[in-house]
Structures are given as structure tokens and as C-alpha cells.
Amino acid sequence: MSHLSTIQNKEIEIVKPLKKQELPKYWDKDYINQKIELVNNHQHKMLLIFLWYSGVRITEAVSLRKQDIDFENYVMSLRWLKSRKYLTRNAPIHPELRNLLQLYTATFKAEDRVFPITRQRAWQLTKKHLNGHPHQLRHSFAVNWLRCGGDIVTLYRILGHSKIQTTMEYLKIVPNDLGKELIKISFR
């Protein structure tokens, strides 16, 4: 952004430096697992595990109903509100999470919300148990995905980003070892 100023009848352009864009804040998987292990409330623990194992947005998590989970095919249908319109997408469920969800929701009716709390309450719980906010679990999921060798295109689809450039921000945190990637290519 620039502004024009006049000093002694001469116009000069003042250029303000661009704000340095911060990288997403995330937690190491050991930190998350240790903190979740300390949570005594079963519902709170399940919410934190769900956010960590799925990488979903908090609005998607608190909107999820039992009927939105396809246990047989390891998929869930997620809904979230954006610009006063509900958007939907399907996301995979990790096998461990699927098993936990099946046990957790065993007594739920199909139309019951899996996590019947508000976004604000989820923020309070994440602050209390992990000293941060729910979106940090989403960032942590993405960083963990890449560190475990997951590819960026699949991550983009799992996270439901509208632009792959948003997902590519995580590559700044987890740089690719290009040499290891080149070894995978055969020239004969």
C-alpha cells in the first residue's frame, strides 16, 4: 500500500511494507496425544480426538449428525455455513476414528448431533485442554499428514479447501526433501 505525501512542494511516495504473513500455528503430535490422554471427560476427549484425527473445521464437527457418518465405507458427510449458504463435502474417516465413533455414537439416534455443543464451547475446551484453539488441530492434522509422507493433493481434498494454494501454505512448514522424491523417478 502506498501513500502520496508532499514535502516542500515535492510529492514523494511512501511505501508501507507488507505485513509478513504468519505460518499456521500447530502442535506436535506427541504434545496433542499427551494432552488428550489427560482429558477425563469422555465427550470432551472424543471431540478433541475427532478434530485431531479428521482435520475438519470446528463448524463441521459441531454440525455432524450420526446419520452423516457412513461407518461401512469410512466416510462422513460434512456441512458448514459459508456466506449464509450451507456447503457440503465428503471426508474420509481414519479406521481408528471410525471405531471410536461407532462406540461413542452407539446409543445415539440417527438425527442426533455427535457433538451437541457450540463453536464457542469447543474453543473453551480446546483452550482448557490444549492451550489453543480448535483450528490449530486442523493445522496440526495437515502438518502431521505431510510429515508422514501424505501428498498435497489428497490433503487438499481431505481439508476441503477451495484453492490448492491454501493447502500449499503447509509446505512452508514441512519442506519436501527433493532428493528423496527424485529417487522415486526411474529413467530406464
Coordinates of C-alpha atoms in Angstrom, one line a residue:
M1 CA 0.0 0.0 0.0
S2 CA 1.4 3.4 -0.8
H3 CA 0.5 6.9 0.1
L4 CA 1.4 10.2 -1.6
S5 CA 2.8 12.9 0.7
T6 CA 4.0 16.4 -0.1
I7 CA 7.2 17.7 1.4
Q8 CA 8.2 21.3 0.3
N9 CA 6.1 21.2 -2.8
K10 CA 7.5 17.8 -3.9
E11 CA 5.4 14.7 -4.0
I12 CA 7.0 11.6 -2.6
E13 CA 5.6 8.1 -2.4
I14 CA 5.7 6.4 0.9
V15 CA 5.6 2.6 0.6
K16 CA 4.5 0.7 3.6
P17 CA 6.0 -2.7 4.0
L18 CA 3.6 -5.6 3.5
K19 CA 2.7 -7.5 6.6
K20 CA 4.7 -10.7 6.9
Q21 CA 2.1 -13.5 6.7
E22 CA 2.4 -15.8 9.6
L23 CA 2.6 -19.6 9.1
P24 CA -0.2 -21.6 10.6
K25 CA 0.3 -22.4 14.3
Y26 CA 0.2 -26.1 15.0
W27 CA 1.1 -28.6 17.7
D28 CA 3.4 -31.6 17.6
K29 CA 1.6 -34.9 17.6
D30 CA 3.3 -36.0 20.9
Y31 CA 2.0 -32.9 22.6
I32 CA -1.5 -33.4 21.3
N33 CA -1.6 -37.1 22.3
Q34 CA -0.2 -36.4 25.8
K35 CA -2.7 -33.6 26.4
I36 CA -5.7 -35.6 25.1
E37 CA -4.7 -38.5 27.3
L38 CA -5.1 -36.2 30.4
V39 CA -8.7 -35.3 29.5
N40 CA -11.1 -37.1 31.9
N41 CA -14.5 -36.0 30.4
H42 CA -15.3 -38.7 27.7
Q43 CA -17.3 -36.2 25.5
H44 CA -14.5 -33.6 25.6
K45 CA -11.9 -36.2 24.8
M46 CA -13.9 -37.6 21.9
L47 CA -14.3 -34.1 20.4
L48 CA -10.5 -33.4 20.6
I49 CA -9.7 -36.8 19.1
F50 CA -12.2 -36.3 16.3
L51 CA -10.7 -32.9 15.4
W52 CA -7.2 -34.3 15.6
Y53 CA -7.8 -37.5 13.6
S54 CA -10.0 -35.8 10.9
G55 CA -8.7 -32.3 10.4
V56 CA -12.2 -30.9 10.0
R57 CA -13.3 -27.4 10.7
I58 CA -15.0 -26.9 14.1
T59 CA -18.3 -25.8 12.4
E60 CA -18.2 -29.1 10.5
A61 CA -17.6 -31.1 13.7
V62 CA -20.4 -29.5 15.7
S63 CA -22.9 -29.9 12.8
L64 CA -22.1 -33.6 12.3
R65 CA -25.1 -35.9 13.0
K66 CA -24.8 -39.7 13.4
Q67 CA -26.7 -40.2 10.1
D68 CA -23.9 -38.2 8.3
I69 CA -21.4 -41.0 9.1
D70 CA -21.1 -44.0 6.8
F71 CA -19.3 -46.4 9.1
E72 CA -19.2 -49.1 6.4
N73 CA -17.4 -47.0 3.8
Y74 CA -15.3 -44.9 6.3
V75 CA -16.8 -41.6 5.0
M76 CA -18.6 -38.7 6.6
S77 CA -20.7 -36.1 5.0
L78 CA -19.8 -32.6 6.4
R79 CA -21.8 -29.4 6.3
W80 CA -20.7 -25.9 7.1
L81 CA -22.1 -22.4 6.7
K82 CA -20.2 -20.0 4.5
S83 CA -21.6 -16.7 3.3
R84 CA -25.1 -17.7 4.6
K85 CA -25.1 -20.9 2.5
Y86 CA -24.6 -24.4 3.6
L87 CA -21.8 -26.2 1.8
T88 CA -21.3 -30.0 1.9
R89 CA -18.4 -32.3 1.3
N90 CA -17.4 -35.9 2.0
A91 CA -14.3 -36.7 4.0
P92 CA -12.7 -39.9 4.8
I93 CA -12.6 -41.3 8.3
H94 CA -9.4 -42.9 9.7
P95 CA -10.1 -46.6 10.8
E96 CA -9.2 -45.8 14.4
L97 CA -11.5 -42.8 14.5
R98 CA -14.3 -44.9 12.8
N99 CA -14.1 -47.5 15.6
L100 CA -14.1 -44.8 18.3
L101 CA -17.1 -43.1 16.7
Q102 CA -19.0 -46.3 16.4
L103 CA -18.7 -47.0 20.1
Y104 CA -19.3 -43.3 21.1
T105 CA -22.5 -43.0 19.0
A106 CA -23.8 -46.5 19.7
T107 CA -26.8 -45.2 21.7
F108 CA -27.4 -42.1 19.6
K109 CA -30.4 -41.7 17.3
A110 CA -29.7 -41.1 13.6
E111 CA -30.6 -37.4 13.8
D112 CA -28.6 -36.7 17.0
R113 CA -25.6 -34.4 16.7
V114 CA -22.4 -36.2 17.5
F115 CA -21.0 -33.2 19.4
P116 CA -24.0 -31.2 20.7
I117 CA -22.1 -28.1 21.7
T118 CA -21.5 -24.7 20.2
R119 CA -18.3 -23.5 18.4
Q120 CA -17.6 -21.2 21.4
R121 CA -17.8 -24.1 23.8
A122 CA -15.4 -26.1 21.6
W123 CA -13.0 -23.1 21.7
Q124 CA -13.2 -23.1 25.5
L125 CA -12.5 -26.8 25.7
T126 CA -9.5 -26.6 23.3
K127 CA -8.2 -23.6 25.3
K128 CA -8.6 -25.5 28.5
H129 CA -7.1 -28.9 27.4
L130 CA -4.6 -27.8 24.7
N131 CA -4.0 -24.1 25.4
G132 CA -5.0 -23.1 21.9
H133 CA -8.0 -23.0 19.5
P134 CA -9.7 -25.8 17.5
H135 CA -8.3 -24.7 14.2
Q136 CA -4.8 -25.5 15.5
L137 CA -5.8 -29.1 15.5
R138 CA -6.7 -28.7 11.8
H139 CA -3.3 -27.2 11.1
S140 CA -1.7 -30.0 13.2
F141 CA -3.5 -32.6 11.2
A142 CA -2.2 -31.1 7.9
V143 CA 1.4 -30.9 9.2
N144 CA 1.3 -34.4 10.5
W145 CA -0.2 -35.6 7.2
L146 CA 2.7 -34.1 5.2
R147 CA 5.4 -35.3 7.7
C148 CA 4.1 -38.8 7.4
G149 CA 4.5 -38.7 3.6
G150 CA 1.0 -37.8 2.6
D151 CA 0.7 -35.9 -0.7
I152 CA -0.5 -32.3 -1.0
V153 CA -3.4 -33.0 -3.5
T154 CA -5.0 -35.6 -1.2
L155 CA -4.6 -33.3 1.8
Y156 CA -6.3 -30.5 -0.3
R157 CA -9.2 -32.8 -0.9
I158 CA -9.4 -34.0 2.7
L159 CA -9.4 -30.5 4.1
G160 CA -12.0 -29.3 1.6
H161 CA -10.1 -26.1 0.6
S162 CA -11.5 -24.3 -2.3
K163 CA -8.0 -23.4 -3.6
I164 CA -4.9 -25.6 -3.5
Q165 CA -2.8 -22.5 -2.7
T166 CA -4.4 -22.5 0.7
T167 CA -3.2 -26.1 1.3
M168 CA 0.2 -25.4 -0.1
E169 CA 0.9 -23.0 2.8
Y170 CA 1.6 -26.1 4.9
L171 CA 4.6 -26.9 2.6
K172 CA 6.3 -23.9 4.1
I173 CA 6.2 -25.7 7.4
V174 CA 7.2 -29.1 6.1
P175 CA 9.6 -28.7 3.2
N176 CA 9.9 -31.6 0.8
D177 CA 13.1 -33.5 0.7
L178 CA 13.6 -33.1 -3.0
G179 CA 16.4 -35.6 -3.2
K180 CA 14.2 -38.4 -1.7
E181 CA 11.5 -37.5 -4.2
L182 CA 13.9 -37.7 -7.1
I183 CA 15.0 -41.2 -6.1
K184 CA 11.4 -42.4 -6.8
I185 CA 11.7 -41.5 -10.5
S186 CA 13.1 -44.1 -12.9
F187 CA 14.9 -43.0 -16.1
R188 CA 15.3 -46.5 -17.6

